[in-house]
């Protein structure tokens, strides 16, 4: 198993032209591959404006154009791609879905956002994904040459139970395509990624769209990488950026040896109240 992973985060601008968004993502992925990235990650809804009225019109069924483009590019460049997320159509349902492709272009994972972003912050953001989207129902952990990786989307990260289950299933890194906004981003973005990294003693990698003040939903940006000790290894600004960082995955086992939190859990106590 490999223990050093070079990750590229593509914090890209998202326009209202789906074809141009896909083309831009591919151009930026190529640029990341030229800098020796092995795993390249796109943001949440990378080819679609983040608004309920856009999800169905911009959506695609299994094997649609965004998926084909990323699969082909992964095979061509010999890299892994966490394809941010797209609106996925299945019958009458629309899901917020992330697909992962291996270096041969095969789809190795699919995560449908489990926790829908239905919030109303006093004096801040109001949004209801459930007006359009349906929730997924699966925990997503997948195998790679670097060990097991976890995958969730944006609001999912707020739920410690999900992150813990990914860690217990062997995840060494949790990838999180996300689009926190100008209310939740300044308050909770860095806090949550550091918190989940410390709680579960693994790396967390969150990739956001670049900020566009002209859109109805303004993303915070600040794509981030945290290590198992809770240190911020890198954080972007608000503009379009490709960030490349190498993760020393030995850190996962090292931190878990020093602070054996996962081994010391008291399941005999925690779940008594549920019986």
Coordinates of C-alpha atoms in Angstrom, one line a residue:
X1 CA 0.0 0.0 0.0
X2 CA 1.3 3.5 -0.9
X3 CA 1.7 6.0 1.9
X4 CA 2.3 9.3 0.1
X5 CA -0.6 10.7 -1.9
X6 CA -0.4 13.9 -4.0
X7 CA -3.8 15.6 -4.0
X8 CA -4.9 18.5 -6.2
X9 CA -8.0 20.6 -5.4
X10 CA -9.6 22.4 -8.3
X11 CA -11.3 25.4 -6.8
X12 CA -13.0 26.5 -10.1
X13 CA -15.4 29.2 -11.2
X14 CA -18.8 27.7 -12.0
X15 CA -20.8 29.5 -14.8
X16 CA -24.3 29.0 -16.2
X17 CA -22.9 27.1 -19.2
X18 CA -22.7 23.4 -18.4
X19 CA -20.6 22.5 -21.4
X20 CA -18.1 25.3 -20.6
X21 CA -18.0 24.2 -16.9
X22 CA -17.1 20.6 -18.0
X23 CA -14.5 21.9 -20.4
X24 CA -13.0 24.2 -17.8
X25 CA -12.9 21.4 -15.2
X26 CA -11.0 19.2 -17.7
X27 CA -8.5 22.0 -18.5
X28 CA -7.8 22.5 -14.8
X29 CA -7.5 18.8 -14.2
X30 CA -4.9 18.5 -17.0
X31 CA -3.0 21.4 -15.4
X32 CA -3.0 19.6 -12.1
X33 CA -1.8 16.3 -13.7
X34 CA 1.1 18.2 -15.2
X35 CA 2.1 19.1 -11.7
X36 CA 2.2 15.3 -10.8
X37 CA -1.1 15.2 -9.0
X38 CA -2.3 11.6 -8.4
X39 CA -5.8 12.4 -7.0
X40 CA -7.7 15.4 -8.4
X41 CA -10.8 16.7 -6.8
X42 CA -13.5 19.0 -8.1
X43 CA -16.1 21.0 -6.0
X44 CA -19.7 20.4 -5.3
X45 CA -22.0 21.1 -8.3
X46 CA -19.0 21.9 -10.5
X47 CA -21.1 22.1 -13.7
X48 CA -24.3 23.6 -12.3
X49 CA -25.4 26.8 -10.6
X50 CA -26.2 26.0 -6.9
X51 CA -29.9 26.7 -6.9
X52 CA -33.0 24.6 -6.9
X53 CA -34.2 25.8 -10.3
X54 CA -31.0 24.6 -12.0
X55 CA -30.6 21.1 -10.5
X56 CA -33.0 19.2 -12.8
X57 CA -32.3 21.2 -16.1
X58 CA -28.5 20.7 -15.6
X59 CA -28.9 17.1 -14.4
X60 CA -27.9 13.9 -16.2
X61 CA -28.6 10.2 -15.9
X62 CA -26.0 7.5 -15.3
X63 CA -23.3 7.8 -18.0
X64 CA -24.1 11.4 -18.9
X65 CA -21.7 13.9 -20.4
X66 CA -19.9 15.1 -17.3
X67 CA -19.4 11.6 -16.2
X68 CA -18.1 10.5 -19.6
X69 CA -15.6 13.4 -19.7
X70 CA -14.2 12.7 -16.3
X71 CA -13.9 8.9 -16.8
X72 CA -12.1 9.4 -20.1
X73 CA -9.8 12.0 -18.7
X74 CA -8.9 9.8 -15.7
X75 CA -7.9 7.0 -18.1
X76 CA -6.0 9.3 -20.5
X77 CA -4.0 10.9 -17.7
X78 CA -3.6 7.8 -15.5
X79 CA -5.0 9.6 -12.4
X80 CA -7.8 9.3 -9.9
X81 CA -10.6 11.9 -10.1
X82 CA -13.1 12.7 -7.3
X83 CA -15.7 14.3 -9.6
X84 CA -17.0 17.0 -7.3
X85 CA -20.7 16.5 -7.5
X86 CA -23.4 16.9 -10.2
X87 CA -27.2 16.7 -10.3
X88 CA -27.9 13.0 -11.0
X89 CA -31.3 12.1 -12.6
X90 CA -32.9 8.7 -11.8
X91 CA -36.6 8.5 -12.8
X92 CA -38.4 11.4 -11.2
X93 CA -35.7 11.9 -8.6
X94 CA -32.7 14.2 -8.6
X95 CA -29.7 13.4 -6.4
X96 CA -26.6 15.5 -5.5
X97 CA -24.0 12.9 -6.5
X98 CA -20.3 12.5 -6.5
X99 CA -18.6 9.9 -8.7
X100 CA -15.0 8.7 -8.3
X101 CA -12.9 7.3 -11.2
X102 CA -9.7 5.3 -10.9
X103 CA -6.7 5.7 -13.1
X104 CA -8.2 3.3 -15.7
X105 CA -11.3 5.4 -16.0
X106 CA -13.5 3.0 -14.1
X107 CA -16.2 4.3 -11.7
X108 CA -15.2 3.0 -8.3
X109 CA -17.6 4.9 -6.1
X110 CA -20.8 6.9 -6.1
X111 CA -22.0 8.9 -3.2
X112 CA -25.5 10.5 -3.1
X113 CA -25.6 13.3 -0.5
X114 CA -27.4 11.9 2.5
X115 CA -28.2 15.0 4.5
X116 CA -30.0 17.7 2.5
X117 CA -29.2 21.3 3.1
X118 CA -32.5 22.6 4.6
X119 CA -31.5 25.6 6.7
X120 CA -32.7 29.0 7.7
X121 CA -30.2 31.1 9.6
X122 CA -31.6 34.2 11.2
X123 CA -30.1 37.2 9.4
X124 CA -28.3 34.9 7.0
X125 CA -28.8 32.1 4.5
X126 CA -32.0 30.3 3.8
X127 CA -32.0 27.2 1.5
X128 CA -34.0 24.0 1.0
X129 CA -32.4 21.4 -1.1
X130 CA -35.3 19.0 -0.3
X131 CA -37.5 21.2 -2.5
X132 CA -35.8 19.5 -5.5
X133 CA -33.3 16.9 -4.3
X134 CA -33.8 13.4 -2.8
X135 CA -31.4 12.1 -0.1
X136 CA -29.0 9.2 -0.6
X137 CA -28.8 6.4 1.9
X138 CA -25.4 4.8 1.6
X139 CA -22.1 5.2 3.5
X140 CA -19.3 5.5 0.9
X141 CA -15.9 4.1 1.4
X142 CA -13.8 2.9 -1.5
X143 CA -10.4 1.1 -2.0
X144 CA -7.4 2.7 -3.6
X145 CA -3.7 1.9 -3.8
X146 CA -3.3 4.3 -0.8
X147 CA -5.9 2.4 1.3
X148 CA -9.5 3.1 1.9
X149 CA -11.0 6.5 1.3
X150 CA -14.3 8.0 2.5
X151 CA -16.5 10.3 0.5
X152 CA -19.4 12.6 1.5
X153 CA -20.8 15.9 0.3
X154 CA -21.0 19.3 2.1
X155 CA -23.8 19.2 4.7
X156 CA -23.0 15.5 5.3
X157 CA -19.8 16.6 7.1
X158 CA -21.8 18.2 9.9
X159 CA -22.9 14.7 11.1
X160 CA -20.2 13.1 13.2
X161 CA -21.9 9.7 13.0
X162 CA -21.3 9.5 9.3
X163 CA -17.6 10.5 9.5
X164 CA -17.1 8.0 12.4
X165 CA -18.6 5.2 10.4
X166 CA -16.3 5.9 7.5
X167 CA -13.3 5.9 9.9
X168 CA -14.4 2.6 11.4
X169 CA -14.7 1.1 7.9
X170 CA -11.0 2.0 7.4
X171 CA -11.0 5.5 5.8
X172 CA -7.6 7.2 5.9
X173 CA -8.9 10.3 4.1
X174 CA -12.4 11.8 3.8
X175 CA -13.0 13.7 0.6
X176 CA -15.7 16.3 0.8
X177 CA -16.9 18.3 -2.3
X178 CA -18.7 21.2 -0.7
X179 CA -20.1 24.7 -1.2
X180 CA -20.4 26.4 2.1
X181 CA -21.9 29.9 1.8
X182 CA -21.0 33.4 3.1
X183 CA -23.0 32.7 6.3
X184 CA -21.8 29.2 7.2
X185 CA -18.4 29.4 5.7
X186 CA -16.8 32.0 7.9
X187 CA -18.4 30.4 11.0
X188 CA -17.9 26.7 10.5
X189 CA -15.8 25.7 7.4
X190 CA -12.4 25.4 9.0
X191 CA -13.9 24.4 12.4
X192 CA -15.7 21.4 10.9
X193 CA -12.8 20.1 8.8
X194 CA -10.4 20.3 11.7
X195 CA -13.0 18.8 14.1
X196 CA -13.7 15.8 11.9
X197 CA -10.0 15.2 11.3
X198 CA -9.3 15.2 15.1
X199 CA -12.4 13.2 16.0
X200 CA -11.5 10.4 13.6
X201 CA -7.7 10.8 13.3
X202 CA -7.6 11.0 9.5
X203 CA -7.1 13.6 6.8
X204 CA -10.0 15.7 5.6
X205 CA -10.0 17.3 2.2
X206 CA -12.8 19.9 1.3
X207 CA -13.0 21.4 -2.2
X208 CA -15.3 24.4 -2.8
X209 CA -16.2 26.3 -6.0
X210 CA -14.5 29.7 -6.3
X211 CA -16.5 32.6 -5.1
X212 CA -18.7 34.5 -7.5
X213 CA -20.4 37.5 -6.0
X214 CA -22.8 37.7 -9.0
X215 CA -24.5 34.4 -8.3
X216 CA -27.7 33.9 -6.2
X217 CA -25.7 31.4 -4.0
X218 CA -22.2 32.8 -3.2
X219 CA -19.7 30.1 -2.2
X220 CA -17.2 30.7 0.6
X221 CA -14.3 29.1 -1.3
X222 CA -11.3 28.4 1.0
X223 CA -10.7 24.8 -0.1
X224 CA -8.9 23.1 2.8
X225 CA -6.8 20.1 3.8
X226 CA -6.4 19.1 7.5
X227 CA -4.3 16.3 8.9
X228 CA -5.1 13.8 11.7
X229 CA -3.8 16.1 14.4
X230 CA -6.2 18.8 13.3
X231 CA -3.6 21.0 11.7
X232 CA -4.6 23.0 8.5
X233 CA -2.0 21.9 5.9
X234 CA -3.4 24.3 3.3
X235 CA -6.3 26.6 2.7
X236 CA -7.1 28.5 -0.5
X237 CA -8.5 32.0 -0.8
X238 CA -11.7 32.8 -2.5
X239 CA -10.6 33.0 -6.2
X240 CA -10.1 30.2 -8.7
X241 CA -7.0 28.2 -7.7
X242 CA -5.4 24.8 -8.1
X243 CA -3.9 23.6 -4.9
X244 CA -1.5 20.6 -4.8
X245 CA -0.3 19.0 -1.6
X246 CA 1.3 15.7 -0.6
X247 CA -0.3 13.7 2.2
X248 CA 1.9 11.5 4.4
X249 CA -0.6 8.8 5.2
X250 CA 1.7 7.3 7.9
X251 CA 0.4 10.2 10.0
X252 CA -2.9 8.3 10.4
X253 CA -1.4 5.3 12.1
X254 CA 1.1 7.5 14.0
X255 CA -1.6 9.7 15.5
X256 CA -3.8 6.7 16.3
X257 CA -1.0 5.0 18.1
X258 CA -0.3 8.1 20.2
X259 CA -3.9 8.8 21.1
X260 CA -5.8 5.5 20.8
X261 CA -9.2 7.1 20.6
X262 CA -10.9 4.7 18.3
X263 CA -9.7 1.6 20.3
X264 CA -10.8 3.2 23.6
X265 CA -14.4 3.8 22.6
X266 CA -17.0 2.5 25.1
X267 CA -19.7 1.0 22.9
X268 CA -21.0 -0.9 25.9
X269 CA -22.0 2.4 27.4
X270 CA -22.8 4.6 24.4
X271 CA -25.6 2.5 23.1
X272 CA -27.3 1.4 26.3
X273 CA -29.8 4.2 26.0
X274 CA -31.0 3.0 22.6
X275 CA -32.1 -0.5 23.8

